PDB file of C-alpha atoms in Angstrom:
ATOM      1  CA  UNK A  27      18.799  -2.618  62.080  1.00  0.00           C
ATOM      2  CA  UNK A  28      15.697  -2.201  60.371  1.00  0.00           C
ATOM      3  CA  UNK A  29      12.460  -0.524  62.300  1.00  0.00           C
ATOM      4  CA  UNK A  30       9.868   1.057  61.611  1.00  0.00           C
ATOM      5  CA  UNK A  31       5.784   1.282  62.067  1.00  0.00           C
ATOM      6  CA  UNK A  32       3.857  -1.204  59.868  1.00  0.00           C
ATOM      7  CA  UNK A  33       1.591   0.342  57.422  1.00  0.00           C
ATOM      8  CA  UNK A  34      -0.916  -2.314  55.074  1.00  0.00           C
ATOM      9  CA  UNK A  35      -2.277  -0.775  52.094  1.00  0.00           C
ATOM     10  CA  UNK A  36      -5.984  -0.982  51.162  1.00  0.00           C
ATOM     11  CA  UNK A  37      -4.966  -2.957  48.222  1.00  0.00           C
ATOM     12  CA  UNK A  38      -1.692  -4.089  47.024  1.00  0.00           C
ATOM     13  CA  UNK A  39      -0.426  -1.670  44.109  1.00  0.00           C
ATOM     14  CA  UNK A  40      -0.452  -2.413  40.574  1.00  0.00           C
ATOM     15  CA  UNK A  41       3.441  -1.543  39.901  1.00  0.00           C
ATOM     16  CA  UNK A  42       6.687  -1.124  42.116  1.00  0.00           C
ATOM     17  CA  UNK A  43       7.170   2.072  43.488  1.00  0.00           C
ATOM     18  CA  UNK A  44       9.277   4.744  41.995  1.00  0.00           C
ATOM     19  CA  UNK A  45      10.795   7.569  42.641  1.00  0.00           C
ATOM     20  CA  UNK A  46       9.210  11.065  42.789  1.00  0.00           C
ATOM     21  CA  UNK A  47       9.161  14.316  43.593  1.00  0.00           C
ATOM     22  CA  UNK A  48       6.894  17.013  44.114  1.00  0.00           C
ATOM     23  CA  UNK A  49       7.037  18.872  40.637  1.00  0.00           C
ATOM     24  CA  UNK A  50       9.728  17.156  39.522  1.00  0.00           C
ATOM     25  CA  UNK A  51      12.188  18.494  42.092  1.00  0.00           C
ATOM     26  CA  UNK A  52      10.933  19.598  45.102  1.00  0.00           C
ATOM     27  CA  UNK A  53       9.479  17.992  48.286  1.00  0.00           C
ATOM     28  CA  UNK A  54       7.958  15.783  49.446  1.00  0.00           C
ATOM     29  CA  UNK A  55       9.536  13.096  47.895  1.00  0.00           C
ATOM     30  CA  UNK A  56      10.075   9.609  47.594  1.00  0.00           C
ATOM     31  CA  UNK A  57      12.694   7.961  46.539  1.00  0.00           C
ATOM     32  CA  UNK A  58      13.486   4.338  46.087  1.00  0.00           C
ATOM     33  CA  UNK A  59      17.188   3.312  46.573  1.00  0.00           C
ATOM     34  CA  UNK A  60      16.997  -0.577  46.547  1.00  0.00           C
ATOM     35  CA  UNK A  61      14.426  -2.982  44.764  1.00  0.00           C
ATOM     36  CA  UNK A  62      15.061  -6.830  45.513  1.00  0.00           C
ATOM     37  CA  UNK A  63      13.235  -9.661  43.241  1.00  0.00           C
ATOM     38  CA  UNK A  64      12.282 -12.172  45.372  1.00  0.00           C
ATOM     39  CA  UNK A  65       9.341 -14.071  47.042  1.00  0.00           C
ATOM     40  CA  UNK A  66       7.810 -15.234  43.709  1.00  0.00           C
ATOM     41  CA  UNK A  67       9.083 -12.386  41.651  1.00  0.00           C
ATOM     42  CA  UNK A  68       7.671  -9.370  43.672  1.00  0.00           C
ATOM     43  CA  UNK A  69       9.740  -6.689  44.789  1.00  0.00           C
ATOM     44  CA  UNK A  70      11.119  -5.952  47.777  1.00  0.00           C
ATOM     45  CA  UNK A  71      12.285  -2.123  48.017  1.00  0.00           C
ATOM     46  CA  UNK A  72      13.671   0.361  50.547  1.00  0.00           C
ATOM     47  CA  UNK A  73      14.316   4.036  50.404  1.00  0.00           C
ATOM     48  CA  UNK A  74      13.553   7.391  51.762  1.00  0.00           C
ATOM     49  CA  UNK A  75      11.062  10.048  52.097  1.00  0.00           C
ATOM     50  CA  UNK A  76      10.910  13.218  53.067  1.00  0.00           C
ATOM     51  CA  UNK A  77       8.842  16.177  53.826  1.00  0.00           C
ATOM     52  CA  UNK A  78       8.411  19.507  55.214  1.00  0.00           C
ATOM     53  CA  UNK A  79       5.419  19.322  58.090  1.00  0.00           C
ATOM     54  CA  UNK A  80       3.842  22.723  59.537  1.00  0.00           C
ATOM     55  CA  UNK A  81       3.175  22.215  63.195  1.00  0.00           C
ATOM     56  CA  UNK A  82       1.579  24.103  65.439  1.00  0.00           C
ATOM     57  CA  UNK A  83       3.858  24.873  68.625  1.00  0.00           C
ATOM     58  CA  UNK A  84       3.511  27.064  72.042  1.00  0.00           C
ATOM     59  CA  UNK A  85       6.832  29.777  71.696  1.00  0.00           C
ATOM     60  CA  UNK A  86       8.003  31.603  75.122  1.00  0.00           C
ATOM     61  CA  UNK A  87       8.289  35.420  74.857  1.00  0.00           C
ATOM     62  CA  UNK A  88       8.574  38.029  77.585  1.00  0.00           C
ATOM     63  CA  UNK A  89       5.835  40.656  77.659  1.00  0.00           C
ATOM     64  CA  UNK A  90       4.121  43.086  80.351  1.00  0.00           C
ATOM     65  CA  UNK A  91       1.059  43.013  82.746  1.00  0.00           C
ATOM     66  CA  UNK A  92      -1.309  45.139  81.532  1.00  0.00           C
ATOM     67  CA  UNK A  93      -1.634  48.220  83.310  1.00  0.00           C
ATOM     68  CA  UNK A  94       0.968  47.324  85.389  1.00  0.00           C
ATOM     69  CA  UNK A  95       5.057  47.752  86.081  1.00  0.00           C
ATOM     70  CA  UNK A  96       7.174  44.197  85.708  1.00  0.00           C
ATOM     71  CA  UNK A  97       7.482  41.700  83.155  1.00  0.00           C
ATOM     72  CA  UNK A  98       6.099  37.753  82.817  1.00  0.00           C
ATOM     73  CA  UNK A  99       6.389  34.886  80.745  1.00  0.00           C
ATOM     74  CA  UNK A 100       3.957  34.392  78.187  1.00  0.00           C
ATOM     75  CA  UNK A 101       3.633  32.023  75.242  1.00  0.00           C
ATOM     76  CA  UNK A 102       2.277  32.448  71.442  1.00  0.00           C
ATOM     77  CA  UNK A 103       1.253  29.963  69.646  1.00  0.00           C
ATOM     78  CA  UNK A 104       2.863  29.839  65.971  1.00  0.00           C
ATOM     79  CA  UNK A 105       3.343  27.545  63.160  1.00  0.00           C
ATOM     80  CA  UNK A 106       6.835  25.955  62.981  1.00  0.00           C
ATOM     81  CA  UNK A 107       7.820  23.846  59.505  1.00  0.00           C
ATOM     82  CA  UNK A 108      10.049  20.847  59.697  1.00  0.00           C
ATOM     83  CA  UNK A 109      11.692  19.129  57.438  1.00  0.00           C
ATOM     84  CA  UNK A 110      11.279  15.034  57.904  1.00  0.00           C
ATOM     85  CA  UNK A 111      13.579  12.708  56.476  1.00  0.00           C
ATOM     86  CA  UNK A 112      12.626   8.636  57.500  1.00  0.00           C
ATOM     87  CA  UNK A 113      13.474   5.843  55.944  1.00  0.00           C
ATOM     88  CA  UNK A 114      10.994   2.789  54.423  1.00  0.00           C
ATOM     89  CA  UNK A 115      11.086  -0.685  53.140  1.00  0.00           C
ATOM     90  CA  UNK A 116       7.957  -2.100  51.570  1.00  0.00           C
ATOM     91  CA  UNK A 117       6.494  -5.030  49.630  1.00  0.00           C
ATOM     92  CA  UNK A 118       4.030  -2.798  48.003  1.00  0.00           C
ATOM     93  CA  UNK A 119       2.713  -4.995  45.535  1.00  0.00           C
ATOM     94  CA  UNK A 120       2.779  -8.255  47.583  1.00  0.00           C
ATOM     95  CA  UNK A 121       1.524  -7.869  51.005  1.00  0.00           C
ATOM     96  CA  UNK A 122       1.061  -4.686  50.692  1.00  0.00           C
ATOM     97  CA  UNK A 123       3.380  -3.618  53.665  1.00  0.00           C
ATOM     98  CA  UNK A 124       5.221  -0.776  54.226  1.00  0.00           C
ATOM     99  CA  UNK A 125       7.429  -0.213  57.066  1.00  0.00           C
ATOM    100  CA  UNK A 126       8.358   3.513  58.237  1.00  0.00           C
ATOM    101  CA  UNK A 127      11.109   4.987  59.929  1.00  0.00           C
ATOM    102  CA  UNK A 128       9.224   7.585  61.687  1.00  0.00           C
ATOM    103  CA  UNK A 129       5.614   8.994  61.204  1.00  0.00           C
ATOM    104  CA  UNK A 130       3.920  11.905  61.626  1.00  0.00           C
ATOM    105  CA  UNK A 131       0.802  10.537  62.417  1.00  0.00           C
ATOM    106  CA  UNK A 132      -1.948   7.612  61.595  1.00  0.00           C
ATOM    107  CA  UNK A 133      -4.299   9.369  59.834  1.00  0.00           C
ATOM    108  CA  UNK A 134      -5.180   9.771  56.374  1.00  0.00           C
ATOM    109  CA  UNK A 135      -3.202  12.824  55.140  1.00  0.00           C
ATOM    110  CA  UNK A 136       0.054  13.126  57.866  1.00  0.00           C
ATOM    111  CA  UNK A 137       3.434  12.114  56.455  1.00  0.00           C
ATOM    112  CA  UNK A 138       4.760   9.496  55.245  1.00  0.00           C
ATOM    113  CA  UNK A 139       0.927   8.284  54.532  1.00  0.00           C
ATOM    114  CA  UNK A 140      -0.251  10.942  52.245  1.00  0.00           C
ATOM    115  CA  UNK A 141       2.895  10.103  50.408  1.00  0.00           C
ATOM    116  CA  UNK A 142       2.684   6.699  49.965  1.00  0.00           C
ATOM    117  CA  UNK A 143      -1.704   7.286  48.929  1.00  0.00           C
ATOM    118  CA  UNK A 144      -0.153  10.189  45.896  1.00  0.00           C
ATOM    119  CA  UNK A 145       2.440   7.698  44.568  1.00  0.00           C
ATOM    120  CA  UNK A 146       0.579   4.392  44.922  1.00  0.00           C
ATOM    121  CA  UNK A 147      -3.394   5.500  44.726  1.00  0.00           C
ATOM    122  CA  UNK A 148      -3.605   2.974  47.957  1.00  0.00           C
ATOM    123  CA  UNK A 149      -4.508   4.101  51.267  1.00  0.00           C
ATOM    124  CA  UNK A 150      -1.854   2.598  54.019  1.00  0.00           C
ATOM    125  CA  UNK A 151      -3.405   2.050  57.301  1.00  0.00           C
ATOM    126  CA  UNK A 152      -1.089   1.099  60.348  1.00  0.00           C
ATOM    127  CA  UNK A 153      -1.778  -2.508  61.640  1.00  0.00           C
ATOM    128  CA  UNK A 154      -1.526  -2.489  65.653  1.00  0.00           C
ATOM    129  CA  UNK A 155      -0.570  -5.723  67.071  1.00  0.00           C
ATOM    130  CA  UNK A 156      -2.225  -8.269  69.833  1.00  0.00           C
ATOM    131  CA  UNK A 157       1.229  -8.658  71.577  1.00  0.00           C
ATOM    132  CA  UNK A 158      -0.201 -11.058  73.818  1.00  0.00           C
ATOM    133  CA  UNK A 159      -1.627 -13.438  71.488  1.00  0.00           C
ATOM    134  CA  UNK A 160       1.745 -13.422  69.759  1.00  0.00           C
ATOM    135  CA  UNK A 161       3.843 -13.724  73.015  1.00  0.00           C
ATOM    136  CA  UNK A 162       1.286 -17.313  73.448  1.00  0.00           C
ATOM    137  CA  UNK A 163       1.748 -18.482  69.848  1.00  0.00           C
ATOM    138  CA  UNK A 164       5.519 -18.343  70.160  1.00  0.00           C
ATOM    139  CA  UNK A 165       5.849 -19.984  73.236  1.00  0.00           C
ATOM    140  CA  UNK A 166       3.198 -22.776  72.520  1.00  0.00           C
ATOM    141  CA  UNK A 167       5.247 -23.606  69.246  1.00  0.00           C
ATOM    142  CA  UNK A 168       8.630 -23.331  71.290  1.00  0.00           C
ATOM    143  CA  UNK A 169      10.012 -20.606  69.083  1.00  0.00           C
ATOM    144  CA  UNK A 170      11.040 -17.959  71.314  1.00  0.00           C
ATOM    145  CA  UNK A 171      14.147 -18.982  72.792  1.00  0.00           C
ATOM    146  CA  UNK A 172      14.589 -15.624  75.025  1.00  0.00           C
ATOM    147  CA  UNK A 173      12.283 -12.873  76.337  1.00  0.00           C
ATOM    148  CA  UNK A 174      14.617  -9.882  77.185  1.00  0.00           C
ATOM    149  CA  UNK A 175      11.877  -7.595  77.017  1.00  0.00           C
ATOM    150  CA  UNK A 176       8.160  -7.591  78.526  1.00  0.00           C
ATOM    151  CA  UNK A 177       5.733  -4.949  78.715  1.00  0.00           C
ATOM    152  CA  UNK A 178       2.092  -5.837  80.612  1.00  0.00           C
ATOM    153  CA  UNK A 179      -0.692  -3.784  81.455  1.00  0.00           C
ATOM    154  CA  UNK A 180      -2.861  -5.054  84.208  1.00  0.00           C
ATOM    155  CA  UNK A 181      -4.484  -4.659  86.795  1.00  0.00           C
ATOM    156  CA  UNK A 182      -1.763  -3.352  89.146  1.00  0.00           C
ATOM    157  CA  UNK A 183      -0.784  -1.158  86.261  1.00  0.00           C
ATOM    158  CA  UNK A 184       1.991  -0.892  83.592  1.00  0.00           C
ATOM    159  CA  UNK A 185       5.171  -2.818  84.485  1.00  0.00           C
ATOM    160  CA  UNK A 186       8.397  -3.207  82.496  1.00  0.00           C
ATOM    161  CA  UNK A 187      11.066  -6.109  83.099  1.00  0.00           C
ATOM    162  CA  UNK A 188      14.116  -6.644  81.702  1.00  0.00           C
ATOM    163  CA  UNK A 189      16.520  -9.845  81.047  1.00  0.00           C
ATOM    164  CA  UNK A 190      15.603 -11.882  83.825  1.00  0.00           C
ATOM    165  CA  UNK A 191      13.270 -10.849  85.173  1.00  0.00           C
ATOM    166  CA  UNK A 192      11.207 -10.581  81.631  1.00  0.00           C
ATOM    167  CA  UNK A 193      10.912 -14.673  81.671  1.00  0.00           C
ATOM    168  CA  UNK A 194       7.864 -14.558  84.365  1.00  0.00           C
ATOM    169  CA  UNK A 195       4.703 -16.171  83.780  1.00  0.00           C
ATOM    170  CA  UNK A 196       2.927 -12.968  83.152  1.00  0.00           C
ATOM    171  CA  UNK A 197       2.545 -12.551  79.129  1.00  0.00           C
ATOM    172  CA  UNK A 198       3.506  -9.532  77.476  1.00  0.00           C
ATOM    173  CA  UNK A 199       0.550  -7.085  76.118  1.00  0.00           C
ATOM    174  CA  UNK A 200       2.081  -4.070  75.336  1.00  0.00           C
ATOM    175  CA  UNK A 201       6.139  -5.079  74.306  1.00  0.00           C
ATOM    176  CA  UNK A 202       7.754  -7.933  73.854  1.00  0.00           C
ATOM    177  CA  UNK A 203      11.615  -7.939  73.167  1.00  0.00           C
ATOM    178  CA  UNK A 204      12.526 -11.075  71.768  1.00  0.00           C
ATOM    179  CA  UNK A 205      15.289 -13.400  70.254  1.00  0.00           C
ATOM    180  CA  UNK A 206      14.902 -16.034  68.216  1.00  0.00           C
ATOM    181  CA  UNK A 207      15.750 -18.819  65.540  1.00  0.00           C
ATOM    182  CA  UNK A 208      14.183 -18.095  62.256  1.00  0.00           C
ATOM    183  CA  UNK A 209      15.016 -19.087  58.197  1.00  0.00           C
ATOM    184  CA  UNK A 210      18.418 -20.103  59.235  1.00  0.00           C
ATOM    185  CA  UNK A 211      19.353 -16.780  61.565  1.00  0.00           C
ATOM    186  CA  UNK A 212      18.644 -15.260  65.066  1.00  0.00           C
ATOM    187  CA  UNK A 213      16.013 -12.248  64.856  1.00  0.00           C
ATOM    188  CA  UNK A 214      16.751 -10.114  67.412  1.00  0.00           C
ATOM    189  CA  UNK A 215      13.916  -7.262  68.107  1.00  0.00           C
ATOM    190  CA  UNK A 216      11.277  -5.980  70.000  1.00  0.00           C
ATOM    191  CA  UNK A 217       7.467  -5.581  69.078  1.00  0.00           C
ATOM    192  CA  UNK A 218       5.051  -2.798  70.199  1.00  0.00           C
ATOM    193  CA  UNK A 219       1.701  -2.893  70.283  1.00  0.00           C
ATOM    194  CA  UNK A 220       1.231   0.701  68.647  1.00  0.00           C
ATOM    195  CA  UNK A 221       2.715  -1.224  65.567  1.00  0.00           C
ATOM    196  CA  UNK A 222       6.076  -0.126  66.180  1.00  0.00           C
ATOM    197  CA  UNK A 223       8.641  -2.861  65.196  1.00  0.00           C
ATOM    198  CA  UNK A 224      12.661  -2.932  65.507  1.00  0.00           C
ATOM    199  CA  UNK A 225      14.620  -5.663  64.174  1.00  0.00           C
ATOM    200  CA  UNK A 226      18.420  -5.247  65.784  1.00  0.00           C
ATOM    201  CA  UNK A 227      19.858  -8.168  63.762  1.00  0.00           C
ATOM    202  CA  UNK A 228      17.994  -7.700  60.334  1.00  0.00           C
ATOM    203  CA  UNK A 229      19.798  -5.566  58.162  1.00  0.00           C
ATOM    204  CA  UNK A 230      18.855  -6.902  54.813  1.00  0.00           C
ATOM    205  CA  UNK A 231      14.832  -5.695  53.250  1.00  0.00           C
ATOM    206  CA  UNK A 232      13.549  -8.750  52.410  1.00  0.00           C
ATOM    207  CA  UNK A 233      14.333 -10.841  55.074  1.00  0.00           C
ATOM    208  CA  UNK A 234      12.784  -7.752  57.455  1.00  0.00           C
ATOM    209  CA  UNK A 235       9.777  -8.271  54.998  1.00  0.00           C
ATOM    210  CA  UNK A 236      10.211 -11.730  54.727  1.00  0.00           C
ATOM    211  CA  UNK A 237       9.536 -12.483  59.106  1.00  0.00           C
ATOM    212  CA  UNK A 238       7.118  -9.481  59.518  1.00  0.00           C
ATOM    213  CA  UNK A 239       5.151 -11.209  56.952  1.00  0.00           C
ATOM    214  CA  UNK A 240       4.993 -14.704  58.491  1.00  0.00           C
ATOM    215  CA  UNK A 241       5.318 -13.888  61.909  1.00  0.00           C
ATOM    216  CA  UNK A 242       3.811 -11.012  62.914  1.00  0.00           C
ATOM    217  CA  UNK A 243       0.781  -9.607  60.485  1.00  0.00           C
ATOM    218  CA  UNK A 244      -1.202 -13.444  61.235  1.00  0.00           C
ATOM    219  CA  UNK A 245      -1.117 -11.326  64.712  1.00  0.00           C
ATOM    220  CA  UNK A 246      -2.200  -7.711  63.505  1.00  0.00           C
ATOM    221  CA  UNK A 247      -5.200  -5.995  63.428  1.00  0.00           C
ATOM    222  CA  UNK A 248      -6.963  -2.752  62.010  1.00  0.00           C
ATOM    223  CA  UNK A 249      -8.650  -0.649  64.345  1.00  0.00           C
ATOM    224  CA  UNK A 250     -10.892   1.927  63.172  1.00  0.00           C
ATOM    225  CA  UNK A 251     -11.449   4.409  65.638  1.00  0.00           C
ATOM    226  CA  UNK A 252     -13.654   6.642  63.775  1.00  0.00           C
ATOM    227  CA  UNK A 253     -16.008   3.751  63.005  1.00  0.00           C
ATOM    228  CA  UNK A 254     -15.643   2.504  66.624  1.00  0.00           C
ATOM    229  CA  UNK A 255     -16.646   6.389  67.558  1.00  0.00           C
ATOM    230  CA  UNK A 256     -19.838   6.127  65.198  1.00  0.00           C
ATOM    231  CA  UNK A 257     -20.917   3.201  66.310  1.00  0.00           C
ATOM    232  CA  UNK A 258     -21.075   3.705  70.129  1.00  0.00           C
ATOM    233  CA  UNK A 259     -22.601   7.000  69.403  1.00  0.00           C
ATOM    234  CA  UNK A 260     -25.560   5.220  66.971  1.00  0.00           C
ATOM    235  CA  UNK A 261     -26.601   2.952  69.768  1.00  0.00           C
ATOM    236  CA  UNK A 262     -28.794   4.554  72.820  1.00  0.00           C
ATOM    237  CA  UNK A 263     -31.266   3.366  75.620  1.00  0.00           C
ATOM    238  CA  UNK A 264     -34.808   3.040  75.003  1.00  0.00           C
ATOM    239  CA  UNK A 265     -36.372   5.020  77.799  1.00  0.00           C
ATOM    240  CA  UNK A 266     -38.940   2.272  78.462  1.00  0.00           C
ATOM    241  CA  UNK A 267     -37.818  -0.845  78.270  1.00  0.00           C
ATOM    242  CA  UNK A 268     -34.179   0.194  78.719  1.00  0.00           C
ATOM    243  CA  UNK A 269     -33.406  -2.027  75.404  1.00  0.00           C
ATOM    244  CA  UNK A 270     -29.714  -0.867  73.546  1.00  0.00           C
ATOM    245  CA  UNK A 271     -30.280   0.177  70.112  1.00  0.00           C
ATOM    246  CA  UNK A 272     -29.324   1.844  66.885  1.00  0.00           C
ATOM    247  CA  UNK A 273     -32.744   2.557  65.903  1.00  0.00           C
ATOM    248  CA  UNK A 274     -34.363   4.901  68.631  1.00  0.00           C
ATOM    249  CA  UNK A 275     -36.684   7.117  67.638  1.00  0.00           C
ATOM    250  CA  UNK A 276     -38.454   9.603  69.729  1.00  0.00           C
ATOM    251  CA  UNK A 277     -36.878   7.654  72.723  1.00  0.00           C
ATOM    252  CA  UNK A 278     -38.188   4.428  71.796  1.00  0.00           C
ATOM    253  CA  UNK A 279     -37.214   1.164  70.475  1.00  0.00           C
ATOM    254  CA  UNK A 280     -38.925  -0.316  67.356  1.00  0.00           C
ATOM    255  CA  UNK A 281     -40.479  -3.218  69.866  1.00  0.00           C
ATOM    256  CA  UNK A 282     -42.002  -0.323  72.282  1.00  0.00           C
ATOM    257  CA  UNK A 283     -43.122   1.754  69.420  1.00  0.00           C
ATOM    258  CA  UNK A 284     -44.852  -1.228  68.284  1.00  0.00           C
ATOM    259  CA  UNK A 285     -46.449  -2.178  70.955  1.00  0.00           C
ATOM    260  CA  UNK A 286     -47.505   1.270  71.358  1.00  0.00           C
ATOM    261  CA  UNK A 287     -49.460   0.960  67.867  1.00  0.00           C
ATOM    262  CA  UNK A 288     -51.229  -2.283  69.077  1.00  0.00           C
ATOM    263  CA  UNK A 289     -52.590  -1.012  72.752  1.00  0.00           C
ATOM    264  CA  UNK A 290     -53.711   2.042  70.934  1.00  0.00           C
ATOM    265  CA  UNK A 291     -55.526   0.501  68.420  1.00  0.00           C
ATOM    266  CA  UNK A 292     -57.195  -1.774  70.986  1.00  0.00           C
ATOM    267  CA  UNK A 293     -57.996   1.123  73.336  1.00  0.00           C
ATOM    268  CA  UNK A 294     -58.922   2.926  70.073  1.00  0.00           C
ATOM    269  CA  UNK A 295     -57.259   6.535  71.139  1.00  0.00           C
ATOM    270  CA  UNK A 296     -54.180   8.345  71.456  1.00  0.00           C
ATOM    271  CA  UNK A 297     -52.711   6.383  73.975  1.00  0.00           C
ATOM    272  CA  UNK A 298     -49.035   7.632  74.806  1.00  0.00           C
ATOM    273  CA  UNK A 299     -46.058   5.295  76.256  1.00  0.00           C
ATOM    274  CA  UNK A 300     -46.091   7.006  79.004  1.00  0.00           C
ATOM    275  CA  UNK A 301     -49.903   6.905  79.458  1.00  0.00           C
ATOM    276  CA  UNK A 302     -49.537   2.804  78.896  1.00  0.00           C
ATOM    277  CA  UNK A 303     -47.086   2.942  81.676  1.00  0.00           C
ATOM    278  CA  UNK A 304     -49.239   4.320  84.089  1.00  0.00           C
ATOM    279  CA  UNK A 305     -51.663   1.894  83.357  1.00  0.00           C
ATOM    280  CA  UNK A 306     -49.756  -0.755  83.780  1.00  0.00           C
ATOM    281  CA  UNK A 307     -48.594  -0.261  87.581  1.00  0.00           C
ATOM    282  CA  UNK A 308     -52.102   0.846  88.427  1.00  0.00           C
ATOM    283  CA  UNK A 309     -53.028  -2.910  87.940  1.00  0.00           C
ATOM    284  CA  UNK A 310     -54.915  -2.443  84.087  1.00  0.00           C
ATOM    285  CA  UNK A 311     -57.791  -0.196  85.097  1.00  0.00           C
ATOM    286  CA  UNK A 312     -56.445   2.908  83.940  1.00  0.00           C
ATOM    287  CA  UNK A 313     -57.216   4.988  87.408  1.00  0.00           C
ATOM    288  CA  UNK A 314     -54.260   5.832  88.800  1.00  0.00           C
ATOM    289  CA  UNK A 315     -54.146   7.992  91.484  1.00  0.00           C
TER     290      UNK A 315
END
C-alpha cells in the first residue's frame, strides 16, 4: 500500500532530491531510499523523513483547593517533543508531487513541509480534492467498476455506506473508495477530500505517481484560506446605498462619495450624505420636519 496526503510544490525543483540531515547527522532528516527513471527520464523517488515536533499538550496532576482540605484534578499545560517518522514518494521535479505518510500540519513551517521547502527551496502546498466531480468523471467514462466506499455531505447530514449500499445514486463528496481497471492493473483505494489518498493495491512509486497524476490532480484544487480570510474581510457595505465593496471609505462607496461631490457642488456647500438623504425623502425641498 502506498498513502499518503498530496502535497504540489510551487514549482517543480531543479534536481532530484537527496538525502540530508540536519548538520550532517542529526534531525530532521530526509532521506531518499529509492529513485526510479521513468516517465520521460524524471525521477520517481520514495523515502523517509523524520522529525522531532514540540507540541503543546494539557497534563493531569493532583493538587489542593486553596484554602481548603481535599484534593482535585487539575491540568498544566506543557510542551511535549515527538519524534515523527512518515514515509514519502514524490516526483519532485516532474509534477511536482509529493505524497506523505503522515503530516503535522498544512501550513508553511509544520513537518514534513518545512522539510521538503529547506531541501528543495519549493514551497509544497496540499491539493484538496472535488470528490464529487471525480466520482461524475469516472462514472460518465465507465471507469469505476465498484464503489465500496461513499462519503456525502448533504442536507440531511454526513452519511457513510459501505459495499452495497455505497452504489446509490447519491455521489460521493467527501470519500470515495473505489476499484478499478487502470494501465493494465486493478487500483484499489479510497480518496478523501482533505487530500488524503490510500492506494491498497499499489505498492510500486511510480505507478502510485503514475495514476495520482492522471487521475486525480485534473480533479484537485488549492485553497487558500488566508487569502479567502483577506478577502471577505476587504469587502464591506456601503451604509447608503448598501453596495458590497473593497473600497469603502468613511462608510461609503466610490459611486456615493461621488455623487456626494456633484450635489455639493451644485448646492454649492457642505452638503453631507446624510444631509442629501434627508432631502431626498422630504420630496427635494430640503425642509424636513
Amino acid at each position: 500500500m502506498i498513502a499518503g496526503t498530496i502535497l504540489i510544490l510551487d514549482e517543480p525543483a531543479d534536481e532530484p532530491l537527496e538525502t540530508w540531515f540536519r548538520g550532517g547527522s542529526r534531525m530532521p532528516a530526509l532521506e531518499v531510499n529509492d529513485t526510479q527513471e521513468t516517465f520521460g527520464d524524471r525521477a520517481i523517488q520514495s523515502g523517509e523523513a523524520a522529525a522531532t515536533i514540540v507540541k503543546e499538550r494539557d497534563i493531569p496532576t493532583v493538587g489542593s483547593y486553596a484554602n481548603r482540605d481535599g484534593k482535585t484534578l487539575m491540568t498544566e499545560r506543557q510542551e511535549i517533543k515527538e519524534k515523527m517518522l512518515i514515509d514519502w514518494v514524490a516526483d519532485a521535479t516532474g509534477t511536482g508531487l509529493i505524497l506523505a505518510s503522515s503530516v503535522e500540519g498544512i501550513d508553511f513551517g509544520d513537518f514534513p513541509l518545512d522539510l521538503f521547502y529547506n531541501v528543495t527551496g519549493r514551497e509544497p502546498k496540499p491539493r484538496y480534492v472535488d470528490v464529487e466531480g471525480l466520482h461524475i468523471a469516472w462514472d460518465e467514462a465507465d471507469t469505476l467498476d465498484n464503489t465500496w466506499l461513499n462519503a456525502a455531505e448533504g442536507g440531511d447530514g454526513t452519511r457513510i455506506d459501505y459495499h452495497e449500499d455505497a452504489s446509490g445514486e447519491v455521489r460521493a463528496n467527501i470519500g470515495l473508495g473505489f476499484t478499478r481497471a487502470w494501465s493494465g492493473s486493478i487500483m484499489r483505494g479510497v480518496v478523501y477530500e482533505s487530500g488524503y489518498i490510500a492506494l491498497y493495491s499499489c505498492s510500486i512509486a511510480a505507478d502510485a505517481v503514475q495514476f495520482i497524476a492522471e487521475e486525480i490532480l485534473p480533479h484537485c484544487y488549492l485553497e487558500d484560506v488566508e487569502e479567502t480570510r483577506d478577502l471577505e474581510d476587504s469587502v464591506q457595505t456601503c451604509e447608503r446605498c448598501g453596495r458590497e465593496s473593497d473600497t469603502i471609505e468613511d462608510g461609503h462607496c466610490v459611486v456615493c462619495r461621488d455623487k456626494q461631490e456633484e450635489d455639493t457642488e451644485e448646492a454649492g456647500q457642505n452638503t453631507t450624505l446624510d444631509d442629501l438623504d434627508s432631502v431626498s425623502m422630504a420630496g427635494g425641498d430640503g425642509d424636513a420636519k
